[in-house]
CSV table of C-alpha atoms and ligand atoms in Angstrom, one decimal:
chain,number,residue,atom,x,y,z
A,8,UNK,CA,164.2,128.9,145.5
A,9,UNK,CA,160.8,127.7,145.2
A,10,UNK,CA,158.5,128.4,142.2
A,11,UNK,CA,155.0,129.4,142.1
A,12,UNK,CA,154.0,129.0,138.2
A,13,UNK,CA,152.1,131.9,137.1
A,14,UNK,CA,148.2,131.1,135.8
A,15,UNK,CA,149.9,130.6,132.1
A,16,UNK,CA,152.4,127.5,133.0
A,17,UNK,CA,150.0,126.0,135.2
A,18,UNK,CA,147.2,126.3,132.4
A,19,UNK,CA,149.7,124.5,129.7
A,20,UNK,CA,150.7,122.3,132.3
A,21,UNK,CA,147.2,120.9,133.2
A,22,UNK,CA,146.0,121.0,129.3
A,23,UNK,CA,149.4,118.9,128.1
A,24,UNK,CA,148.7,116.8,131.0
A,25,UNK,CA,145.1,115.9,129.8
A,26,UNK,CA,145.9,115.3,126.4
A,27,UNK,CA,148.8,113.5,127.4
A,28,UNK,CA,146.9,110.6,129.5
A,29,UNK,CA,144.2,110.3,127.2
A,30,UNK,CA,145.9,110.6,123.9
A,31,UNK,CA,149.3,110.2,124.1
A,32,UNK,CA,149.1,107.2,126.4
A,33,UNK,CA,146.6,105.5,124.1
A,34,UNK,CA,148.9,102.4,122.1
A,35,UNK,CA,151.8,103.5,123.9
A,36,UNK,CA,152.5,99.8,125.1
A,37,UNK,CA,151.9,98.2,121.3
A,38,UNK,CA,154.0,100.9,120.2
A,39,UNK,CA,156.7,99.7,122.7
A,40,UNK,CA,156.5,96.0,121.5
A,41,UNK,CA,156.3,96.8,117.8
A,42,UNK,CA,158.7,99.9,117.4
A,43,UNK,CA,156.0,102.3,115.7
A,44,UNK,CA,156.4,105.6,115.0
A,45,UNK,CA,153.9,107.9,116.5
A,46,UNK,CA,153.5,110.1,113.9
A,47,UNK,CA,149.9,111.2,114.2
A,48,UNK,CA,150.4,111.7,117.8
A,49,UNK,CA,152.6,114.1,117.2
A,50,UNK,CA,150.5,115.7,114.5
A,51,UNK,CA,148.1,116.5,117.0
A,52,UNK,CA,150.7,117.8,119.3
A,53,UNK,CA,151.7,120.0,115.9
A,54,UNK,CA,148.3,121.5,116.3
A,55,UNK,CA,148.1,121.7,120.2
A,56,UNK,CA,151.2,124.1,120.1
A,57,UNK,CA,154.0,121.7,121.4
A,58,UNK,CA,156.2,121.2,118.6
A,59,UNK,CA,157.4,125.1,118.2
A,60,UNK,CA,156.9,126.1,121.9
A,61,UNK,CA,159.4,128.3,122.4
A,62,UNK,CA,159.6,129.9,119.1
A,63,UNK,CA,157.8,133.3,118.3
A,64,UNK,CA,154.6,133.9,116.8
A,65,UNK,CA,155.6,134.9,113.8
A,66,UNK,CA,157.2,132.1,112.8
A,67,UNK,CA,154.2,129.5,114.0
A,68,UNK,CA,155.4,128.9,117.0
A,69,UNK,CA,153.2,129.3,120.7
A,70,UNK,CA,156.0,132.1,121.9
A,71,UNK,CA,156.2,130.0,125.3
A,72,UNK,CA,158.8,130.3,128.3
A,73,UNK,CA,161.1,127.1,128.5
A,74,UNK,CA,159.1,126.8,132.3
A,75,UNK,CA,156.1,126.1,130.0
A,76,UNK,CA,157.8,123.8,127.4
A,77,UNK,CA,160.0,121.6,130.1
A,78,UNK,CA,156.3,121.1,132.5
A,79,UNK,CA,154.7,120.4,129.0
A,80,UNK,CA,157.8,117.7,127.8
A,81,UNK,CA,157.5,116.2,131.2
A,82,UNK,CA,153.9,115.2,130.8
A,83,UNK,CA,154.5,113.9,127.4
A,84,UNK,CA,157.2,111.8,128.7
A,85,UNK,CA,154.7,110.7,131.8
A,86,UNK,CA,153.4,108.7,129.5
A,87,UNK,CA,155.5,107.8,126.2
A,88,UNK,CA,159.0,108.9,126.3
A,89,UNK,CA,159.6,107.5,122.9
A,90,UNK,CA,157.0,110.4,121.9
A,91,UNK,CA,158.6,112.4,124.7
A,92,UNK,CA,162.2,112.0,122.9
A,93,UNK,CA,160.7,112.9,119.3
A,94,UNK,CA,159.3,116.6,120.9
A,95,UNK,CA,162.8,117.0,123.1
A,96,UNK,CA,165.2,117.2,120.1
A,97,UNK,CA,162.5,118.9,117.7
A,98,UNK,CA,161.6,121.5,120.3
A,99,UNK,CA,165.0,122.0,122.0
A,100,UNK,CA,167.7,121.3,119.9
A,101,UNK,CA,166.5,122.0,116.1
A,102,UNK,CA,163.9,124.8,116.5
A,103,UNK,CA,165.4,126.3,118.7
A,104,UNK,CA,169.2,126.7,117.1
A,105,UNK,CA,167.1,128.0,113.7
A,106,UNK,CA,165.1,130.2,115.8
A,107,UNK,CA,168.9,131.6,117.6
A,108,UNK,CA,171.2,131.5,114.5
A,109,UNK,CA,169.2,131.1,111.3
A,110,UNK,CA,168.9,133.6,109.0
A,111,UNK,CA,165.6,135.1,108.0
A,112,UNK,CA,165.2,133.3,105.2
A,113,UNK,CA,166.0,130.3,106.9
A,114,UNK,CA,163.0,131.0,109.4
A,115,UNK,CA,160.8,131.2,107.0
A,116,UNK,CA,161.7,128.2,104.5
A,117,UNK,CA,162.6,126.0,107.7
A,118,UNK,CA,161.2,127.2,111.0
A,119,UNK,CA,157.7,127.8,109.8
A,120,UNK,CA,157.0,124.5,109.3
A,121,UNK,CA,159.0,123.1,112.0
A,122,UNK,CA,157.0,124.7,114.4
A,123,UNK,CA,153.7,123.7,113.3
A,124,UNK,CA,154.8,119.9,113.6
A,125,UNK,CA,154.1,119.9,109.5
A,126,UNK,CA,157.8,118.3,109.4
A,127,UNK,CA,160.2,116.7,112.2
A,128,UNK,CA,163.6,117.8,112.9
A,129,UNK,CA,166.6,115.9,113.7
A,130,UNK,CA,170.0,116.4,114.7
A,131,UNK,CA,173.0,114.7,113.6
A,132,UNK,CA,176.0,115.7,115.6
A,133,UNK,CA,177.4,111.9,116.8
A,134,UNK,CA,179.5,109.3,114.5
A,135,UNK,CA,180.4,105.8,114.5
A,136,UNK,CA,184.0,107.0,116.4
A,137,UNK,CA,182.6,110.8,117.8
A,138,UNK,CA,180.3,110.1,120.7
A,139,UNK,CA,181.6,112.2,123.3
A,140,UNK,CA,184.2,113.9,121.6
A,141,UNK,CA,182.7,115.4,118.5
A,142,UNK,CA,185.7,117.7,117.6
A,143,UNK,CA,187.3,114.1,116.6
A,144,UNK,CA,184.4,114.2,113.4
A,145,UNK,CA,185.2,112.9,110.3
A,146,UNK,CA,182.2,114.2,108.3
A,147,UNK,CA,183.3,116.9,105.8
A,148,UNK,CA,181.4,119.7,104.3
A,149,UNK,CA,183.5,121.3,100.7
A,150,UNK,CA,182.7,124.8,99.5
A,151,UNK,CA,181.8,124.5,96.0
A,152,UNK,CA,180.8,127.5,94.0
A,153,UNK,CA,177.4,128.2,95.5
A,154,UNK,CA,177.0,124.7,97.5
A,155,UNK,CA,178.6,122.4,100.2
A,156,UNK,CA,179.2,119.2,99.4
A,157,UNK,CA,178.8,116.6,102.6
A,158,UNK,CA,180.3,113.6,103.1
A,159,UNK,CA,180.1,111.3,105.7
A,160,UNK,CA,178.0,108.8,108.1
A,161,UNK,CA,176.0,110.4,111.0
A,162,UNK,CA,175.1,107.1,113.9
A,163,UNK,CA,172.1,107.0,116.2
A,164,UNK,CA,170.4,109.9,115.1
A,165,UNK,CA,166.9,110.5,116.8
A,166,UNK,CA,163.7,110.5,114.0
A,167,UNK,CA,166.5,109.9,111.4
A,168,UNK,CA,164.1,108.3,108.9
A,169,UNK,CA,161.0,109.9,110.2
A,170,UNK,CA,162.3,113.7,110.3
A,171,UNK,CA,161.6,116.1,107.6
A,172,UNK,CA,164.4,117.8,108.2
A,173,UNK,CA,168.0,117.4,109.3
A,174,UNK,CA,170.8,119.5,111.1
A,175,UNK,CA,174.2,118.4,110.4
A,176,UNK,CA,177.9,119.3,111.2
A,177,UNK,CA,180.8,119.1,109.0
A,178,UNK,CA,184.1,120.2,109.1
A,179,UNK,CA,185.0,122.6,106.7
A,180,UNK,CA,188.6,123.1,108.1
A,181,UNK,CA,190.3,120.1,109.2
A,182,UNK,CA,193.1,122.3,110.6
A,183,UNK,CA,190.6,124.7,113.1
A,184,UNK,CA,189.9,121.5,115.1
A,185,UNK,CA,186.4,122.5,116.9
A,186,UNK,CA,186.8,126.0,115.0
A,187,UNK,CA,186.7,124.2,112.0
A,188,UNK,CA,183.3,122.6,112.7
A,189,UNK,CA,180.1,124.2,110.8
A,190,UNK,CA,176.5,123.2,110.8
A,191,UNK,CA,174.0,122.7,107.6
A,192,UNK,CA,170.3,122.0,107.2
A,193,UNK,CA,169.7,119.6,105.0
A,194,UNK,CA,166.0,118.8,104.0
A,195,UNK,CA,165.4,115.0,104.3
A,196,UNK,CA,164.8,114.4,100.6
A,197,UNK,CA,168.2,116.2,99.3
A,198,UNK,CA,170.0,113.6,96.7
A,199,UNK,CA,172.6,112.0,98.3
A,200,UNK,CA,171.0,112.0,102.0
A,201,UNK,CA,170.5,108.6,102.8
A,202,UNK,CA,168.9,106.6,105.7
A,203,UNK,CA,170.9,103.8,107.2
A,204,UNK,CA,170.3,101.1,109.4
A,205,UNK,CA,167.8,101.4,112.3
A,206,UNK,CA,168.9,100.5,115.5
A,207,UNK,CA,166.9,97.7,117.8
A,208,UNK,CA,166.8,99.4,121.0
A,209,UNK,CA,166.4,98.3,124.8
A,210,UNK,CA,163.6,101.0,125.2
A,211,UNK,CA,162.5,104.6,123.6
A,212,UNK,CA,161.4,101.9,120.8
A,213,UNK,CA,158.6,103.8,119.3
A,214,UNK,CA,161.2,106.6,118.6
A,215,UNK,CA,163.7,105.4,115.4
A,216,UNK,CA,166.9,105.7,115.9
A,217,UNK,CA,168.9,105.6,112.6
A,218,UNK,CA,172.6,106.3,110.7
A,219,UNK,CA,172.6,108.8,108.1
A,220,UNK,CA,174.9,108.7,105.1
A,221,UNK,CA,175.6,111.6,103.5
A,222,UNK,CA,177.2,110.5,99.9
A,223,UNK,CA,178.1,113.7,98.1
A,224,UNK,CA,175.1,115.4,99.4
A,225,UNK,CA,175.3,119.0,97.9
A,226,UNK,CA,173.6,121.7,99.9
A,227,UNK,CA,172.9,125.7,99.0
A,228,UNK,CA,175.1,128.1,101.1
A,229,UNK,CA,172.1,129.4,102.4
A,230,UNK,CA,171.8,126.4,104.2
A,231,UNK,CA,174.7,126.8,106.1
A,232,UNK,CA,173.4,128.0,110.0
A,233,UNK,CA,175.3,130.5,111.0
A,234,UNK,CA,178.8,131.3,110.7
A,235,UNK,CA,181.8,128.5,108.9
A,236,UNK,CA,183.1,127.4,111.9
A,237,UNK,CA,180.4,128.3,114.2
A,238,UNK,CA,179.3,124.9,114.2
A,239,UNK,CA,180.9,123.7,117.9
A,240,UNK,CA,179.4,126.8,119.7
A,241,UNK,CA,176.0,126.1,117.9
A,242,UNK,CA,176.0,122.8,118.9
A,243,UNK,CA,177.2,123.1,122.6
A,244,UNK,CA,174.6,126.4,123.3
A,245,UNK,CA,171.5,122.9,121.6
A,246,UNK,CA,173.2,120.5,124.1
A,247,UNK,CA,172.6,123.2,127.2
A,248,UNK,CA,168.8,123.4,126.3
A,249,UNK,CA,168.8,119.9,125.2
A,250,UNK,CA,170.4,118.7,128.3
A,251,UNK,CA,167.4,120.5,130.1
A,252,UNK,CA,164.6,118.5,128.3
A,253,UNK,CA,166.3,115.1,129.3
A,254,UNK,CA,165.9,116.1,132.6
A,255,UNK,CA,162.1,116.5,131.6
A,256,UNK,CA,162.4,113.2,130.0
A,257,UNK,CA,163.7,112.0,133.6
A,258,UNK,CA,160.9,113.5,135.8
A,259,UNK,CA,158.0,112.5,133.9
A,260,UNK,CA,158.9,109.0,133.7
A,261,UNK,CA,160.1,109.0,137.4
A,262,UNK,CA,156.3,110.2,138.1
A,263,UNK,CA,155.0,107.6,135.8
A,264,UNK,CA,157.5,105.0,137.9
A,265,UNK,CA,156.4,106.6,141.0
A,266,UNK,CA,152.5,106.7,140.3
A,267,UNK,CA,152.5,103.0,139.0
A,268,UNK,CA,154.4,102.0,142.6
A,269,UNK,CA,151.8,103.9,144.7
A,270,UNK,CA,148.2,102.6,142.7
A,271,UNK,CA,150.2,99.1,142.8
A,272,UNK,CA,151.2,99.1,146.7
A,273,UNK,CA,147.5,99.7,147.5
A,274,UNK,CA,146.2,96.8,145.3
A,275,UNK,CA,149.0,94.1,146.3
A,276,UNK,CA,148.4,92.3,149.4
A,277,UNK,CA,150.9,89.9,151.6
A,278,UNK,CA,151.0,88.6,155.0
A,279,UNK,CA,147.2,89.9,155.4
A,280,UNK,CA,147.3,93.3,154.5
A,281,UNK,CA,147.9,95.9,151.7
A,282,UNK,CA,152.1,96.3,151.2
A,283,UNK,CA,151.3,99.8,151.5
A,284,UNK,CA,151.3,99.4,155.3
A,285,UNK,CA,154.4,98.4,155.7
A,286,UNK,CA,156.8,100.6,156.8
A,287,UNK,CA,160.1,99.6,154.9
A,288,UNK,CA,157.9,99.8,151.6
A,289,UNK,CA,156.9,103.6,153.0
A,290,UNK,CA,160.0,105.0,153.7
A,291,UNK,CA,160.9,103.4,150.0
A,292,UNK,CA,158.4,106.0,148.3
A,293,UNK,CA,159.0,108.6,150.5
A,294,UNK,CA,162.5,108.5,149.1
A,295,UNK,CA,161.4,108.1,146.0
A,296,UNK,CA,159.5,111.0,146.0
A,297,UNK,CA,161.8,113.2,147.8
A,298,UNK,CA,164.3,112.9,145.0
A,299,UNK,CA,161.6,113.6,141.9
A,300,UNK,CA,161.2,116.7,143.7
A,301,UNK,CA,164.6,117.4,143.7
A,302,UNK,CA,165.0,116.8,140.5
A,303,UNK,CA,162.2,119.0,139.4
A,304,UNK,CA,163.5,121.8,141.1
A,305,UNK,CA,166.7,121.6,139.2
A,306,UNK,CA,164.9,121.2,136.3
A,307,UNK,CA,162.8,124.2,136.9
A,308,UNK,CA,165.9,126.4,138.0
A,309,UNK,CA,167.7,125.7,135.0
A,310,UNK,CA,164.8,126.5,133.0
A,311,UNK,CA,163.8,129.8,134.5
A,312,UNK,CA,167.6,130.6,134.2
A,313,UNK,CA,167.5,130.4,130.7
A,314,UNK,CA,164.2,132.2,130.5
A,315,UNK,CA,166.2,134.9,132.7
A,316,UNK,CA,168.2,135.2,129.5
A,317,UNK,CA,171.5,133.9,132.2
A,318,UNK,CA,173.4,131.3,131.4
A,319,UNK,CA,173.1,128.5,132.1
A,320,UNK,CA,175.3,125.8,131.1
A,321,UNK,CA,176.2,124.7,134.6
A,322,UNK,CA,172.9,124.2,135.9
A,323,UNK,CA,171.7,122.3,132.8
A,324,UNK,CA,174.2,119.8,133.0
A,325,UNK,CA,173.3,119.3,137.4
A,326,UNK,CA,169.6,118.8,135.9
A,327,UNK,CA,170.5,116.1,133.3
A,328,UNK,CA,172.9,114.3,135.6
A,329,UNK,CA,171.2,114.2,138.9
A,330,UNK,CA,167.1,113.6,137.2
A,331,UNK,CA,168.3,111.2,134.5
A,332,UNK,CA,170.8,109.1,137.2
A,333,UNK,CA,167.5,109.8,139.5
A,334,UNK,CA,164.9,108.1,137.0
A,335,UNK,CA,167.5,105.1,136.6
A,336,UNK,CA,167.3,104.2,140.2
A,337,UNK,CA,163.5,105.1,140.5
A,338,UNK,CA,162.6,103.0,137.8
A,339,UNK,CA,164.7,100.2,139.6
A,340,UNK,CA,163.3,100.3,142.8
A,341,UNK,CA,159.9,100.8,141.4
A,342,UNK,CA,160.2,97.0,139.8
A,343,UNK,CA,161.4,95.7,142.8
A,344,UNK,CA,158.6,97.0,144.9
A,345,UNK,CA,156.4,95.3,142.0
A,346,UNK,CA,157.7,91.6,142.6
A,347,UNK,CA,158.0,89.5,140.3
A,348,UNK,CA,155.5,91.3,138.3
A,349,UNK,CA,157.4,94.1,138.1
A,350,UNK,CA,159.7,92.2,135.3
A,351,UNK,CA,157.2,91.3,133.1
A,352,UNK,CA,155.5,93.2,130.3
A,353,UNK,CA,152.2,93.1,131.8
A,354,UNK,CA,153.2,96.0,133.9
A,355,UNK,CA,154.2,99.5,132.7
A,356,UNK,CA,157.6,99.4,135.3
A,357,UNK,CA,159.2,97.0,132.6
A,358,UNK,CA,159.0,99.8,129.7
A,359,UNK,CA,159.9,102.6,132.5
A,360,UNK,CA,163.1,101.0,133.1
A,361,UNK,CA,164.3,100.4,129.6
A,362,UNK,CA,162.9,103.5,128.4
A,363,UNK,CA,164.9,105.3,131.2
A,364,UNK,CA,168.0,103.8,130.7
A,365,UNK,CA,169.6,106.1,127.9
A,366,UNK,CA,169.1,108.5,129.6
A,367,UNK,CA,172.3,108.9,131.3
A,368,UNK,CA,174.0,108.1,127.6
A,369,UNK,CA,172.9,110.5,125.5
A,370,UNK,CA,172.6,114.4,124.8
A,371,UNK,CA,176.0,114.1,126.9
A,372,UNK,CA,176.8,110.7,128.8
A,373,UNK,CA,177.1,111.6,132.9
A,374,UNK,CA,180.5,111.5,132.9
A,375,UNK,CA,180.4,114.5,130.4
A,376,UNK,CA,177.7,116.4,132.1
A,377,UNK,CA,180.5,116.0,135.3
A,378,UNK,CA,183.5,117.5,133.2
A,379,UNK,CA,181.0,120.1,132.5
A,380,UNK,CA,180.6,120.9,136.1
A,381,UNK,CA,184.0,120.7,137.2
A,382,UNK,CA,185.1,122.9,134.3
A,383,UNK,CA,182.2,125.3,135.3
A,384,UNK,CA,183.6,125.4,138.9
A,385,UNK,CA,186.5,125.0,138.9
A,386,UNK,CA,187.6,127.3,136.2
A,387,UNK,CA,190.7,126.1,135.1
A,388,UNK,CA,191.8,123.3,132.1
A,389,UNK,CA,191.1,119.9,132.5
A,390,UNK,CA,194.3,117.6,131.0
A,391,UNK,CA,192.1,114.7,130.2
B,20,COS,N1,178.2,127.2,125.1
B,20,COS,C1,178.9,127.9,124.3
B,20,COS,N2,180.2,127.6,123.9
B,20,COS,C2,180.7,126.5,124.5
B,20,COS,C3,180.0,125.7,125.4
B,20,COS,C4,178.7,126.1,125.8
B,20,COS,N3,178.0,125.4,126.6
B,20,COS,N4,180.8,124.7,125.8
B,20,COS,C5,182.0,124.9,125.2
B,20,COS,N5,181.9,126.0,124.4
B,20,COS,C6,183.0,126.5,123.6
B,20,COS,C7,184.2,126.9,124.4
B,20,COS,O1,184.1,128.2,124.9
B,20,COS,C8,185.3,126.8,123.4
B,20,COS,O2,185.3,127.9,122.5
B,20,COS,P1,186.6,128.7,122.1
B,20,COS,O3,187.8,127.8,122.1
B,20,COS,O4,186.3,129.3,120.8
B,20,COS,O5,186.8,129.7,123.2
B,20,COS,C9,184.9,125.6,122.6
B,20,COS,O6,183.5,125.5,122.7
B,20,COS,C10,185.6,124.3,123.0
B,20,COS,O7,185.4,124.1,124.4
B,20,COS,P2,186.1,122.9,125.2
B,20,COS,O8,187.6,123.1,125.1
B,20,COS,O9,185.5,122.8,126.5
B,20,COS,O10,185.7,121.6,124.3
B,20,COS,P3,186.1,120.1,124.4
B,20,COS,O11,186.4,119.6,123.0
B,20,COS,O12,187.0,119.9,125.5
B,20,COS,O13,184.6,119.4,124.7
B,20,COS,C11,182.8,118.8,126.0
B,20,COS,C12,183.8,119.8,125.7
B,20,COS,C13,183.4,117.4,126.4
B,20,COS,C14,181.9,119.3,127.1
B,20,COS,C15,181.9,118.6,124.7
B,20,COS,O14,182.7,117.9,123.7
B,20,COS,C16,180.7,117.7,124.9
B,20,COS,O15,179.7,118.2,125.4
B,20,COS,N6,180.7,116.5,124.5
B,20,COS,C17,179.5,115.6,124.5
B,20,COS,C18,178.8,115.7,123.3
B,20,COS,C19,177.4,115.1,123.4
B,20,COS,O16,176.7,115.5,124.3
B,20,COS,N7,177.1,114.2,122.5
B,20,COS,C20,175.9,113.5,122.6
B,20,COS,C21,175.1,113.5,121.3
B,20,COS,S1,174.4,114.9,120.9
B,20,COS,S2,172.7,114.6,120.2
């Protein structure tokens, strides 16, 4: 299925896209190299409309279609993916599951802000021993009178020390396994919320990655989202959108990756003439480009699924797997078609490449987006 964006999209898509190359590519290479936060970057995005996009007026937010928000993330991303990364899990995973399952009053103390950029959210879901298997948690949320008390360590937790905001799960019934599983948010300067170490990545560098360490960290009931033990489905209905944005992520820097190749094969010249005019170097980009494409249109089909109110858990996880496995091997062939050049710092390829390479790791490695699919076709239980 083809899609022909309607005026709107194409109208956020072209306005993200300016701002993007002029602003948000500004410093993006120092902010590489000296792992800064960029913080009033995504102020401005805050008051472009991009950090609540698909959440309703009335609660700030631009009331956009996730066609809009994954054309606008993949722009960002074009040009910083660490910025790109920082929008992904605000947007996707922590508006969003407020938006979905808070409570009114939730919206209004939480959401409001949220989706005006005024604070960041993050999401912490993973643990030192529960990557991919986050039933196997050990983090423990206790009912107490009118509070929870949370204890344990959260690891490599996206904005961790630059978020505002944080949504965590707990178990609050060992015995339920995933049933057992409930989520909290737990504003950034609650007592007993405390930011660990920082991570020193390969790439996404200008996007802190952090543990948190929840000592006794007492929350209000009313900061439980949703349900007791609706934590799991809460967290696997943020992965499916989430999974959608990497796949975002992917496209935009494959584009950037592409792009760079393209401007660089008509500058470089060997054996008397422009690389562009050889042919194996042509049928390189041609391939290149065939597979963006493809990934963009699984992108786009998994978003305008979701905006079809389907769902869309199967075609969410083909999107993350094939653009983010996609970007890995466009970024690769895009340094090789650079030379030598292509592995130093003076070009943006290097950054592509490292930036790109989490991208099959995290919001659900590949090997869990394919036990996803199989489980989605195949309709019957895996035993391991
Ligand atoms: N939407 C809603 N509910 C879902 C769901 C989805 N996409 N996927 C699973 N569930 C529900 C199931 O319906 C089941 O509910 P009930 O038992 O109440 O019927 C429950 O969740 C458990 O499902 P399942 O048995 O498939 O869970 P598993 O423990 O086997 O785990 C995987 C499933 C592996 C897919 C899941 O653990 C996963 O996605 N892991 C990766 C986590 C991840 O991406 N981490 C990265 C860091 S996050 S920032």
């Amino acid at each position: 299925m083809t899609y022909r964006l309607t005026d709107e999209q194409l109208m956020i898509q072209t306005m993200v896209r300016e701002f993007s190359r002029k602003v948000v590519a500004e410093g993006a290479a120092e902010r590489d190299q000296n792992k800064t936060f960029p913080g009033d970057i995504l102020k401005k995005m805050g008051e472009l409309g991009l950090m609540g996009m698909t959440i309703p007026p009335e609660y700030n937010g631009e009331g956009a279609d996730t066609i809009s928000y994954v054309l606008a993330l993949s722009e960002i991303a074009y040009s910083c993916a660490s910025t790109a990364v920082v929008m992904s899990v605000h947007n996707s995973i922590v508006c969003e599951s407020i938006n979905r399952f808070g409570t009114e009053d939730q919206k209004k103390r939480f959401l409001k802000s949220l989706a005006q950029g005024k604070i960041i959210g993050a999401f912490a879901l993973t643990e030192p021993h529960a990557g991919s298997d986050p039933v196997s948690q050990a983090t423990t949320a206790v009912k107490q009178g009118d509070q929870y008390v949370i204890s344990g360590t959260k690891r490599f937790i996206s904005t961790g020390k630059n978020c505002g905001l944080v949504i965590v799960t707990a178990k609050t019934d060992e015995s339920l396994k995933h049933r057992g599983i409930s989520a909290f948010i737990v504003p950034k300067s609650t007592p007993g919320l405390i930011v660990g170490r920082t991570e020193d990545k390969m790439g996404l560098r200008g996007s802190d990655t952090t543990d948190l360490i929840f000592e006794d960290c007492r929350v209000p009931v009313e900061n439980r989202l949703g349900e007791e033990g609706e934590g799991f489905k809460i967290v696997m209905k943020a992965l499916d959108s989430g999974r959608i944005g990497i796949a975002a992520q992917s496209v935009g820097v494959a584009q950037a990756a592409l792009d760079a190749t393209i401007k660089y094969m008509k500058e470089r010249e060997q054996f008397g003439q422009k690389i562009s005019k050889f042919q194996g170097l042509r049928w390189i980009v041609a391939d290149m480009a065939v597979e963006i494409e493809a990934a963009r249109q699984l992108m786009l089909s998994a978003a305008a699924m979701k905006d079809r109110g389907e769902r869309f858990t199967l075609q969410a996880s083909m999107a993350k797997l094939f653009a983010s496995e996609m970007v890995n091997r466009i970024t690769a062939k895009a340094i090789q078609m650079h030379g030598g050049y292509g592995f130093t710092k003076d070009y943006l390829v290097e950054r592509l490449y490292r930036d790109a390479r989490v991208f099959t790791i995290y919001e659900g490695t590949s090997e869990i987006q394919r036990i996803v699919i199989s489980d989605n076709i195949l309709k019957d239980k895996r035993s391991g």
